[in-house]
Structure formats: C-alpha cells, structure tokens
Amino acid sequence: MKKGFSGQKVCVLGCGGFIGSHIVERLLGTTDLEVVGLDIASEKIEPFLKRDRFTFARVNVYDTDTVRGWIEGCGTVVSLVAICNPSLYNTIPLDVIEANFTRPMEIVRICAELNLRLIHFSTCEVYGKTIFGIDRAGREEPKEPDEYLLNEDRTPLILGPVSAQRWSYACAKQLLERAIYAYGFEKDLDFTIVRPFNFIGPRMDYLPGFDGEGIPRVLACFISSLLKGEPLKLVDGGKNRRCFTYIEDAVDAFVEILNNPEICSQQILNIGNPGNEVTIEGLARQMIEVFSELNPDREKLTITTVNVSSREFYGPGYEDSDRRVPDNSKIYRLLRWRPKTNLRDTLLKTMKYYIDVYSKQRELWPV
Ligand code: UGA
C-alpha cells in the first residue's frame, strides 16, 4: 500500500506505560529511527529520556490539539493509550468507554486526515466470552485447534449483556477497531490493529500494598501476595485460562509489523503465545514454585491459594473470558513471527525483576 517507514519519525502515544516503555527501549536500542513519545507519566522510561533520537513530551493524550501538533511531523503513530485493568471495567465504565473509544477515536481521525500510518493496540478481549460449553449453544468444549483458536478474520466476537459491565471495555475496544477498519475502507487509512494476549514482563503493573492500591492484573496481584507471604486469591476457583506472552517476544512481533508496512496494511493481527496456555490456578502454582527458587534463603514457603468469588473480588457486573488462545497462523504467514519464550522462563524473568526492584525498596513494603 502506501509509504514505508524508514527515515520517518515514529510517535508512541502512551510511551510511559508497560508496552510503550518496552517499544521505546527497543526502537532506541536496535533501530536508527527518531522516536517521539507522549505520555503524562515517565517513570518507566526514565533511563531513556536523555537518549539521542528520543523526544519525550509530557502531554495528556486527551488534549488532541497538542497531540495533533506532535504527530503531524511523524510517519507512523503507535497508539497504546487505554484503561486496561479489569477491576475498573465494572466500577468506572464511563471512564473506560471514554478512554478506550471516545478519546482514541480522535487520534484515528487525525491519522486519517494527515495520512499517517496507524499501529493501534487493541486487545484479545474483543473476542469476548469464549466459553464453548455455555455460550456456544451448549456444545462440548472443542478439542480441535481449528475450533478453539481465536482467528482475527473468522472468529465471532461474543460479549455478555449490557448489565454485565465487564464488557464495557471489550465493547469500546471493538467499536474502535470497527471504526479504524471503516476508515481504512472508506478513507484508505493505512492501519494495523494488534490484539495483545496477556503480555507480561518487567515494568508491568504496580504492586498493591507496595506502590499502589486497588486491583491490578493477575501477575502483580500474585507477586504482591508472594512478597507479603499471603495466600494467592483465585477468582472463582482460578479455572479460567490465559496465554501469557513474554513482552520481548511481543516487541519482536511489533518490530516486524513496523518494518513491513505494506504487508501489514489494513490487517488485524493477534500477538500471543498459544503454547503458554495455563489456568489461573496453574499460574499460581508455577509462581509459588518460581518464587521459592528465586528466594532460596527464605524459610520454606508455606504460601497457598484461597478461592474468592468474582463478586467479592471485583464487585457486581464482573464476568470473565474463560479461554483465549490465539491463532498465530496469520502473523506467521505474513511476518514469520513466532513467540520463543515458554511460561516458566517468562515467569522467571518477570518475577526476578519484581523481586530485585521491590527488595531494594524496603520503604515501599507495607508495615
Ligand atoms: C486484561 C485486560 O482486560 C485485557 O485487555 C488485556 O489484554 C489483558 O489483561 C492483558 O494483560 O493482556 P485479563 O486477562 O482478564 O484481561 O486480566 P487479569 O486481570 O490479569 O486476569 C486474568 C485472570 O486472573 C482472570 O480470570 C481474573 O479473574 C484472575 N485473577 C486476577 C485471579 O484469579 N486473582 C487475582 O488476584 C487477579
């Protein structure tokens, strides 16, 4: 399709977040691209702020006029800004819809108007409820990969009722995907939509009770409990499954997308690791094991798990995706990308980071 990216500036909206910070690090470390980063927060990118080829602007991406000024001179816009914490979907759904549809819609309009390439980070959650036994007309859970793998261009997107506000996020993200797609169709917008599947790694979420309150995603909840010596909470028994993807593998995929604008133009791509599927209960077990390995000096760990109901943990209106396994055939066919890091190594690298950082900051520990 249109333009390549070489020699052009890349603007990363939300560069101070988990995924953004890893993208910035990689672009500065392994390419010669000029990078412009916009965010209100910069703690996660502190080491990169003074690097050549990186311009950071402390900008609220809701301030579209200012954002417009910054992205005007860039060839590619990477859009990462979102509220993506499930505990907020049913507690502040208006903010969730605003942050995941209304505001980023303005960015899409600007990209179309200025003829910029847009790489938009959506979510695997747009696939919605994938529970086959209940939602798909009472069928048995399928055994064949063709039946359970989530495919970008074939799998239906199934959400719960409006009163189950968990789906406010998936619905907002899905509508934004549809709008981006329509801009491609009607206005020739050069876009790629990415659907991340549970990326984990260093610099992810805050740890509750240490440097934040509330409920972050499961990895941070479990690390926080491990550090505090408390039981890991399994929501509704921890039976749901996820495919955890190491952030460096995910960034490899992103770089391939960035490097191949023509192949990826007007495509939707899963980025995930189907080989790392695990129940949340299984994740808890593996994390307890890895934590013991990384802390050989600690007294024998007696940390266990405890079941909590989703209503108690997240409040009313919470529902869950039971299973999300990406079909990786499209991204492999187009870009020859496959994830490399298994779940154990992913947990080792990620948990080592958290243990190192938080052990050094004893002042953050709850008294
Ligand atoms: C969230 C976002 O909604 C997605 O958009 C995003 O793609 C995804 O995270 C991600 O990290 O990529 P979800 O997978 O539900 O989706 O996120 P988590 O909060 O990490 O929950 C995973 C599972 O663990 C859920 O079944 C949850 O109920 C469970 N959980 C969470 C526990 O059992 N215990 C906890 O302490 C926390």
CSV table of C-alpha atoms and ligand atoms in Angstrom, one decimal:
chain,number,residue,atom,x,y,z
A,1,MET,CA,0.0,0.0,0.0
A,2,LYS,CA,1.3,3.4,1.0
A,3,LYS,CA,4.6,4.7,2.4
A,4,GLY,CA,7.4,2.7,4.1
A,5,PHE,CA,8.7,4.0,7.5
A,6,SER,CA,12.4,4.2,7.0
A,7,GLY,CA,13.7,7.6,7.8
A,8,GLN,CA,10.4,8.6,9.3
A,9,LYS,CA,9.7,9.5,12.9
A,10,VAL,CA,7.6,7.2,14.9
A,11,CYS,CA,5.3,8.7,17.5
A,12,VAL,CA,4.4,6.4,20.5
A,13,LEU,CA,1.3,7.6,22.3
A,14,GLY,CA,1.4,6.1,25.8
A,15,CYS,CA,5.2,5.6,25.8
A,16,GLY,CA,5.3,5.7,29.6
A,17,GLY,CA,3.2,2.6,30.0
A,18,PHE,CA,4.3,-1.1,30.2
A,19,ILE,CA,4.2,-1.9,26.5
A,20,GLY,CA,5.2,1.6,25.4
A,21,SER,CA,8.3,1.6,27.6
A,22,HIS,CA,9.5,-1.7,26.0
A,23,ILE,CA,8.8,-0.4,22.5
A,24,VAL,CA,10.8,2.8,23.1
A,25,GLU,CA,13.7,0.8,24.6
A,26,ARG,CA,13.8,-1.5,21.6
A,27,LEU,CA,13.5,1.3,19.0
A,28,LEU,CA,16.3,3.3,20.6
A,29,GLY,CA,18.4,0.2,21.1
A,30,THR,CA,18.2,-1.6,17.8
A,31,THR,CA,17.0,0.9,15.1
A,32,ASP,CA,18.1,4.3,13.9
A,33,LEU,CA,14.6,5.7,14.0
A,34,GLU,CA,13.7,9.0,15.5
A,35,VAL,CA,11.2,8.4,18.3
A,36,VAL,CA,8.7,10.9,19.7
A,37,GLY,CA,7.0,9.8,22.9
A,38,LEU,CA,3.9,11.3,24.5
A,39,ASP,CA,2.6,10.5,28.0
A,40,ILE,CA,1.7,12.1,31.3
A,41,ALA,CA,4.0,9.6,33.1
A,42,SER,CA,7.7,9.0,32.6
A,43,GLU,CA,8.9,6.7,35.5
A,44,LYS,CA,9.1,3.6,33.3
A,45,ILE,CA,11.2,5.4,30.6
A,46,GLU,CA,13.4,7.4,32.9
A,47,PRO,CA,16.6,5.7,31.6
A,48,PHE,CA,15.8,6.6,28.0
A,49,LEU,CA,14.8,10.3,28.5
A,50,LYS,CA,18.3,11.7,27.6
A,51,ARG,CA,18.9,9.4,24.7
A,52,ASP,CA,19.6,10.8,21.2
A,53,ARG,CA,16.8,10.3,18.8
A,54,PHE,CA,14.2,10.3,21.6
A,55,THR,CA,11.9,13.3,22.3
A,56,PHE,CA,9.6,13.0,25.2
A,57,ALA,CA,6.7,15.4,25.7
A,58,ARG,CA,4.6,15.3,28.9
A,59,VAL,CA,1.3,15.6,27.2
A,60,ASN,CA,-2.2,14.4,28.1
A,61,VAL,CA,-3.2,12.4,25.0
A,62,TYR,CA,-6.7,13.6,25.7
A,63,ASP,CA,-5.5,17.0,24.6
A,64,THR,CA,-6.0,16.4,20.9
A,65,ASP,CA,-4.9,19.7,19.6
A,66,THR,CA,-1.5,19.3,21.3
A,67,VAL,CA,-1.2,15.7,20.2
A,68,ARG,CA,-2.0,16.7,16.7
A,69,GLY,CA,0.9,19.2,16.8
A,70,TRP,CA,3.3,16.4,17.8
A,71,ILE,CA,2.2,13.7,15.4
A,72,GLU,CA,2.0,16.0,12.4
A,73,GLY,CA,5.7,15.6,11.7
A,74,CYS,CA,5.7,11.8,12.1
A,75,GLY,CA,5.2,9.0,9.6
A,76,THR,CA,3.8,6.3,12.0
A,77,VAL,CA,1.7,6.7,15.1
A,78,VAL,CA,1.6,3.8,17.6
A,79,SER,CA,-1.5,4.1,19.8
A,80,LEU,CA,-1.2,2.5,23.2
A,81,VAL,CA,-3.3,4.7,25.4
A,82,ALA,CA,-6.0,2.8,27.2
A,83,ILE,CA,-7.5,1.8,30.6
A,84,CYS,CA,-6.9,-1.9,30.5
A,85,ASN,CA,-7.4,-3.0,34.1
A,86,PRO,CA,-10.4,-5.4,34.5
A,87,SER,CA,-11.2,-4.2,38.1
A,88,LEU,CA,-12.2,-0.8,36.5
A,89,TYR,CA,-14.5,-2.1,33.7
A,90,ASN,CA,-17.4,-2.6,36.1
A,91,THR,CA,-16.6,0.1,38.6
A,92,ILE,CA,-15.9,3.2,36.3
A,93,PRO,CA,-17.4,2.1,33.0
A,94,LEU,CA,-17.9,5.7,31.7
A,95,ASP,CA,-14.2,6.4,32.1
A,96,VAL,CA,-13.4,3.1,30.4
A,97,ILE,CA,-15.6,3.9,27.4
A,98,GLU,CA,-14.1,7.4,27.2
A,99,ALA,CA,-10.5,6.1,27.4
A,100,ASN,CA,-10.9,3.2,25.1
A,101,PHE,CA,-13.2,4.6,22.4
A,102,THR,CA,-14.2,8.3,22.5
A,103,ARG,CA,-10.7,9.8,23.0
A,104,PRO,CA,-8.7,7.4,20.8
A,105,MET,CA,-11.3,7.9,18.1
A,106,GLU,CA,-10.0,11.5,17.8
A,107,ILE,CA,-6.5,10.1,17.2
A,108,VAL,CA,-7.8,7.8,14.4
A,109,ARG,CA,-9.5,10.8,12.8
A,110,ILE,CA,-6.3,12.8,12.9
A,111,CYS,CA,-4.2,10.0,11.4
A,112,ALA,CA,-6.7,9.6,8.6
A,113,GLU,CA,-6.7,13.4,7.9
A,114,LEU,CA,-3.0,13.7,8.0
A,115,ASN,CA,-2.4,10.5,6.0
A,116,LEU,CA,-0.3,8.9,8.8
A,117,ARG,CA,0.2,5.2,9.3
A,118,LEU,CA,-1.5,4.0,12.5
A,119,ILE,CA,-0.5,0.9,14.5
A,120,HIS,CA,-3.2,0.6,17.0
A,121,PHE,CA,-3.0,-1.7,20.1
A,122,SER,CA,-6.4,-3.2,20.7
A,123,THR,CA,-7.0,-6.3,22.9
A,124,CYS,CA,-7.6,-10.0,22.8
A,125,GLU,CA,-10.6,-9.2,25.0
A,126,VAL,CA,-12.5,-8.2,21.9
A,127,TYR,CA,-13.1,-11.9,21.3
A,128,GLY,CA,-15.2,-11.8,24.5
A,129,LYS,CA,-16.7,-14.8,26.1
A,130,THR,CA,-15.2,-17.9,24.6
A,131,ILE,CA,-16.8,-20.4,26.9
A,132,PHE,CA,-17.9,-23.0,24.4
A,133,GLY,CA,-20.0,-25.2,26.7
A,134,ILE,CA,-22.4,-22.5,27.8
A,135,ASP,CA,-22.2,-19.7,25.2
A,136,ARG,CA,-21.9,-21.6,22.1
A,137,ALA,CA,-25.2,-23.4,22.2
A,138,GLY,CA,-24.3,-25.9,24.8
A,139,ARG,CA,-21.6,-27.7,22.7
A,140,GLU,CA,-18.9,-29.7,24.4
A,141,GLU,CA,-15.6,-27.8,24.7
A,142,PRO,CA,-13.9,-28.4,21.4
A,143,LYS,CA,-10.7,-30.5,21.2
A,144,GLU,CA,-9.6,-29.5,17.7
A,145,PRO,CA,-7.4,-26.4,17.4
A,146,ASP,CA,-9.4,-25.2,14.5
A,147,GLU,CA,-12.4,-24.9,16.8
A,148,TYR,CA,-10.9,-23.1,19.8
A,149,LEU,CA,-8.1,-20.9,18.3
A,150,LEU,CA,-9.2,-17.3,18.0
A,151,ASN,CA,-8.7,-16.1,14.4
A,152,GLU,CA,-8.6,-12.5,13.5
A,153,ASP,CA,-10.7,-12.8,10.4
A,154,ARG,CA,-13.1,-15.6,11.2
A,155,THR,CA,-13.9,-15.9,14.9
A,156,PRO,CA,-17.1,-14.1,16.1
A,157,LEU,CA,-16.8,-11.6,18.9
A,158,ILE,CA,-19.2,-12.6,21.8
A,159,LEU,CA,-19.9,-10.2,24.7
A,160,GLY,CA,-22.2,-10.5,27.7
A,161,PRO,CA,-25.3,-8.5,28.5
A,162,VAL,CA,-25.1,-4.7,28.9
A,163,SER,CA,-25.7,-5.0,32.7
A,164,ALA,CA,-22.5,-7.1,33.0
A,165,GLN,CA,-20.3,-4.1,32.8
A,166,ARG,CA,-17.1,-6.1,32.5
A,167,TRP,CA,-17.8,-6.0,28.7
A,168,SER,CA,-17.8,-2.1,28.6
A,169,TYR,CA,-14.1,-2.4,27.8
A,170,ALA,CA,-14.2,-5.1,25.1
A,171,CYS,CA,-17.2,-3.3,23.5
A,172,ALA,CA,-15.4,0.0,23.4
A,173,LYS,CA,-12.3,-1.6,22.0
A,174,GLN,CA,-14.3,-3.5,19.4
A,175,LEU,CA,-16.1,-0.4,18.3
A,176,LEU,CA,-12.8,1.4,17.9
A,177,GLU,CA,-11.5,-1.5,15.8
A,178,ARG,CA,-14.6,-1.3,13.6
A,179,ALA,CA,-14.1,2.5,13.2
A,180,ILE,CA,-10.5,2.1,12.3
A,181,TYR,CA,-11.4,-0.6,9.8
A,182,ALA,CA,-14.1,1.6,8.3
A,183,TYR,CA,-11.6,4.5,8.0
A,184,GLY,CA,-9.4,2.0,6.0
A,185,PHE,CA,-12.3,1.0,3.9
A,186,GLU,CA,-13.8,4.5,3.2
A,187,LYS,CA,-10.8,6.8,3.5
A,188,ASP,CA,-7.8,4.5,2.8
A,189,LEU,CA,-6.4,4.8,6.3
A,190,ASP,CA,-3.1,2.9,6.5
A,191,PHE,CA,-3.6,0.9,9.7
A,192,THR,CA,-2.6,-2.2,11.5
A,193,ILE,CA,-4.6,-3.4,14.5
A,194,VAL,CA,-2.8,-5.5,17.1
A,195,ARG,CA,-4.6,-7.8,19.6
A,196,PRO,CA,-2.2,-8.5,22.5
A,197,PHE,CA,-2.7,-11.7,24.5
A,198,ASN,CA,-1.8,-11.1,28.2
A,199,PHE,CA,1.7,-9.7,27.7
A,200,ILE,CA,3.8,-9.9,30.9
A,201,GLY,CA,7.3,-8.8,31.9
A,202,PRO,CA,9.2,-6.2,33.8
A,203,ARG,CA,7.7,-2.8,34.4
A,204,MET,CA,4.1,-4.1,34.1
A,205,ASP,CA,1.7,-3.1,36.9
A,206,TYR,CA,2.2,-1.5,40.3
A,207,LEU,CA,2.1,-3.9,43.3
A,208,PRO,CA,-0.9,-3.4,45.5
A,209,GLY,CA,0.0,-2.6,49.1
A,210,PHE,CA,3.5,-1.5,48.0
A,211,ASP,CA,3.3,1.3,45.5
A,212,GLY,CA,-0.4,1.5,44.7
A,213,GLU,CA,-3.9,0.4,45.9
A,214,GLY,CA,-6.7,-1.4,44.1
A,215,ILE,CA,-6.6,-4.5,41.9
A,216,PRO,CA,-4.0,-4.6,39.1
A,217,ARG,CA,-3.7,-7.6,36.7
A,218,VAL,CA,-3.2,-11.1,38.0
A,219,LEU,CA,0.6,-11.2,37.8
A,220,ALA,CA,1.0,-8.1,40.0
A,221,CYS,CA,-1.7,-9.4,42.4
A,222,PHE,CA,0.1,-12.7,42.8
A,223,ILE,CA,3.6,-11.2,43.2
A,224,SER,CA,2.4,-8.8,45.8
A,225,SER,CA,0.8,-11.7,47.8
A,226,LEU,CA,4.0,-13.7,47.4
A,227,LEU,CA,6.2,-10.8,48.8
A,228,LYS,CA,3.8,-10.3,51.7
A,229,GLY,CA,3.5,-14.1,52.4
A,230,GLU,CA,-0.2,-14.1,51.9
A,231,PRO,CA,-2.4,-16.6,50.0
A,232,LEU,CA,-2.9,-16.0,46.3
A,233,LYS,CA,-6.5,-15.3,45.6
A,234,LEU,CA,-8.1,-17.4,42.9
A,235,VAL,CA,-11.1,-15.7,41.4
A,236,ASP,CA,-14.0,-18.2,41.1
A,237,GLY,CA,-11.5,-21.0,41.7
A,238,GLY,CA,-8.9,-19.9,39.1
A,239,LYS,CA,-10.4,-22.2,36.4
A,240,ASN,CA,-10.2,-19.7,33.6
A,241,ARG,CA,-7.3,-19.9,31.2
A,242,ARG,CA,-4.9,-17.4,29.6
A,243,CYS,CA,-2.0,-17.5,27.3
A,244,PHE,CA,0.8,-15.4,28.8
A,245,THR,CA,3.2,-13.8,26.3
A,246,TYR,CA,6.6,-12.5,27.2
A,247,ILE,CA,6.9,-8.8,26.4
A,248,GLU,CA,10.2,-9.2,24.5
A,249,ASP,CA,8.6,-11.7,22.1
A,250,ALA,CA,5.7,-9.3,21.7
A,251,VAL,CA,8.0,-6.4,20.9
A,252,ASP,CA,9.8,-8.7,18.3
A,253,ALA,CA,6.4,-9.0,16.6
A,254,PHE,CA,5.8,-5.3,16.8
A,255,VAL,CA,9.1,-4.6,15.2
A,256,GLU,CA,8.2,-6.9,12.3
A,257,ILE,CA,4.9,-5.1,11.9
A,258,LEU,CA,6.7,-1.7,11.9
A,259,ASN,CA,9.2,-3.0,9.3
A,260,ASN,CA,6.6,-4.4,7.0
A,261,PRO,CA,4.1,-1.6,6.4
A,262,GLU,CA,2.9,-2.9,3.1
A,263,ILE,CA,2.3,-6.5,4.2
A,264,CYS,CA,0.6,-5.3,7.4
A,265,SER,CA,-1.5,-2.5,6.0
A,266,GLN,CA,-5.2,-2.8,6.9
A,267,GLN,CA,-4.6,-6.1,8.7
A,268,ILE,CA,-5.6,-7.2,12.2
A,269,LEU,CA,-3.0,-9.4,14.0
A,270,ASN,CA,-3.0,-11.4,17.1
A,271,ILE,CA,0.2,-11.3,19.2
A,272,GLY,CA,0.2,-14.1,21.7
A,273,ASN,CA,1.7,-17.4,22.8
A,274,PRO,CA,-0.7,-20.3,22.4
A,275,GLY,CA,2.0,-22.6,23.9
A,276,ASN,CA,1.8,-20.8,27.2
A,277,GLU,CA,-1.8,-21.6,28.0
A,278,VAL,CA,-2.4,-22.1,31.7
A,279,THR,CA,-5.3,-22.0,34.2
A,280,ILE,CA,-5.0,-19.2,36.7
A,281,GLU,CA,-4.8,-21.9,39.4
A,282,GLY,CA,-1.8,-23.4,37.4
A,283,LEU,CA,-0.3,-20.0,37.1
A,284,ALA,CA,-0.5,-19.6,40.9
A,285,ARG,CA,1.2,-22.9,41.4
A,286,GLN,CA,4.0,-22.1,39.0
A,287,MET,CA,4.5,-18.7,40.5
A,288,ILE,CA,4.8,-20.1,44.0
A,289,GLU,CA,7.5,-22.6,42.7
A,290,VAL,CA,9.4,-19.9,40.8
A,291,PHE,CA,9.3,-17.6,43.8
A,292,SER,CA,10.8,-20.3,46.0
A,293,GLU,CA,13.5,-20.9,43.5
A,294,LEU,CA,14.3,-17.2,43.3
A,295,ASN,CA,14.4,-16.9,47.1
A,296,PRO,CA,16.4,-19.9,48.3
A,297,ASP,CA,17.3,-18.1,51.6
A,298,ARG,CA,13.7,-17.7,52.7
A,299,GLU,CA,12.3,-20.2,55.1
A,300,LYS,CA,10.4,-22.9,53.4
A,301,LEU,CA,7.4,-21.2,51.7
A,302,THR,CA,4.1,-22.1,53.0
A,303,ILE,CA,2.2,-19.8,50.7
A,304,THR,CA,-1.0,-21.3,49.4
A,305,THR,CA,-4.1,-20.2,47.4
A,306,VAL,CA,-7.5,-19.2,48.5
A,307,ASN,CA,-10.8,-19.1,46.5
A,308,VAL,CA,-12.7,-15.9,46.2
A,309,SER,CA,-15.9,-15.2,44.3
A,310,SER,CA,-15.6,-12.7,41.4
A,311,ARG,CA,-18.4,-10.6,43.0
A,312,GLU,CA,-16.5,-10.3,46.2
A,313,PHE,CA,-13.2,-9.6,44.4
A,314,TYR,CA,-14.3,-7.3,41.6
A,315,GLY,CA,-17.9,-6.3,42.6
A,316,PRO,CA,-21.2,-6.8,40.7
A,317,GLY,CA,-21.1,-6.8,36.9
A,318,TYR,CA,-17.9,-8.7,36.5
A,319,GLU,CA,-17.8,-11.6,34.1
A,320,ASP,CA,-14.8,-13.3,32.6
A,321,SER,CA,-13.4,-14.8,29.4
A,322,ASP,CA,-12.8,-18.5,30.1
A,323,ARG,CA,-10.3,-19.3,27.4
A,324,ARG,CA,-8.3,-17.2,24.9
A,325,VAL,CA,-5.9,-19.0,22.7
A,326,PRO,CA,-4.5,-17.0,19.7
A,327,ASP,CA,-4.4,-18.4,16.3
A,328,ASN,CA,-0.9,-17.4,15.2
A,329,SER,CA,-1.1,-18.7,11.7
A,330,LYS,CA,-1.8,-15.3,10.1
A,331,ILE,CA,1.1,-13.4,11.8
A,332,TYR,CA,3.4,-16.4,10.9
A,333,ARG,CA,2.3,-16.4,7.3
A,334,LEU,CA,2.7,-12.6,6.9
A,335,LEU,CA,5.8,-12.0,9.1
A,336,ARG,CA,7.3,-15.4,10.0
A,337,TRP,CA,6.9,-14.4,13.7
A,338,ARG,CA,6.5,-16.9,16.5
A,339,PRO,CA,6.9,-16.4,20.2
A,340,LYS,CA,10.0,-18.0,21.7
A,341,THR,CA,9.7,-17.8,25.5
A,342,ASN,CA,7.9,-20.5,27.4
A,343,LEU,CA,5.8,-19.8,30.5
A,344,ARG,CA,8.5,-20.8,33.0
A,345,ASP,CA,11.2,-18.6,31.5
A,346,THR,CA,8.6,-15.8,31.2
A,347,LEU,CA,7.8,-16.0,34.9
A,348,LEU,CA,11.5,-16.3,35.9
A,349,LYS,CA,12.5,-13.2,34.1
A,350,THR,CA,9.4,-11.2,35.1
A,351,MET,CA,9.4,-12.2,38.8
A,352,LYS,CA,13.2,-11.7,39.1
A,353,TYR,CA,12.7,-8.2,38.0
A,354,TYR,CA,10.0,-7.5,40.6
A,355,ILE,CA,11.8,-9.2,43.4
A,356,ASP,CA,15.0,-7.3,42.6
A,357,VAL,CA,13.3,-3.9,42.4
A,358,TYR,CA,11.0,-4.3,45.4
A,359,SER,CA,13.6,-5.9,47.6
A,360,LYS,CA,15.8,-2.8,47.1
A,361,GLN,CA,12.9,-0.5,48.0
A,362,ARG,CA,12.1,-1.7,51.5
A,363,GLU,CA,10.4,1.6,52.2
A,364,LEU,CA,7.6,0.5,49.9
A,365,TRP,CA,6.9,-2.5,51.9
A,366,PRO,CA,3.7,-2.4,54.0
A,367,VAL,CA,4.3,-2.2,57.7
B,1,UGA,C1,-6.9,-8.0,31.0
B,1,UGA,C2,-7.4,-6.9,30.0
B,1,UGA,O1,-8.8,-6.8,30.1
B,1,UGA,C3,-7.1,-7.2,28.6
B,1,UGA,O2,-7.4,-6.2,27.8
B,1,UGA,C4,-5.6,-7.4,28.4
B,1,UGA,O3,-5.4,-7.8,27.1
B,1,UGA,C5,-5.1,-8.4,29.4
B,1,UGA,O4,-5.5,-8.1,30.7
B,1,UGA,C6,-3.6,-8.4,29.3
B,1,UGA,O5,-2.9,-8.3,30.3
B,1,UGA,O6,-3.2,-8.5,28.2
B,1,UGA,P1,-7.5,-10.4,31.9
B,1,UGA,O7,-6.8,-11.5,31.2
B,1,UGA,O8,-8.8,-10.7,32.5
B,1,UGA,O9,-7.6,-9.1,30.9
B,1,UGA,O10,-6.6,-9.8,33.1
B,1,UGA,P2,-6.1,-10.2,34.6
B,1,UGA,O11,-6.7,-9.1,35.5
B,1,UGA,O12,-4.7,-10.4,34.6
B,1,UGA,O13,-6.9,-11.5,35.0
B,1,UGA,C7,-6.6,-12.8,34.5
B,1,UGA,C8,-7.4,-13.8,35.2
B,1,UGA,O14,-6.9,-13.9,36.6
B,1,UGA,C9,-8.9,-13.5,35.4
B,1,UGA,O15,-9.6,-14.7,35.3
B,1,UGA,C10,-9.0,-13.0,36.8
B,1,UGA,O16,-10.3,-13.2,37.4
B,1,UGA,C11,-8.0,-13.8,37.5
B,1,UGA,N1,-7.4,-13.2,38.8
B,1,UGA,C12,-6.9,-11.9,38.8
B,1,UGA,C13,-7.3,-14.0,39.9
B,1,UGA,O17,-7.7,-15.2,39.9
B,1,UGA,N2,-6.7,-13.5,41.0
B,1,UGA,C14,-6.2,-12.2,41.1
B,1,UGA,O18,-5.7,-11.8,42.1
B,1,UGA,C15,-6.3,-11.4,39.9
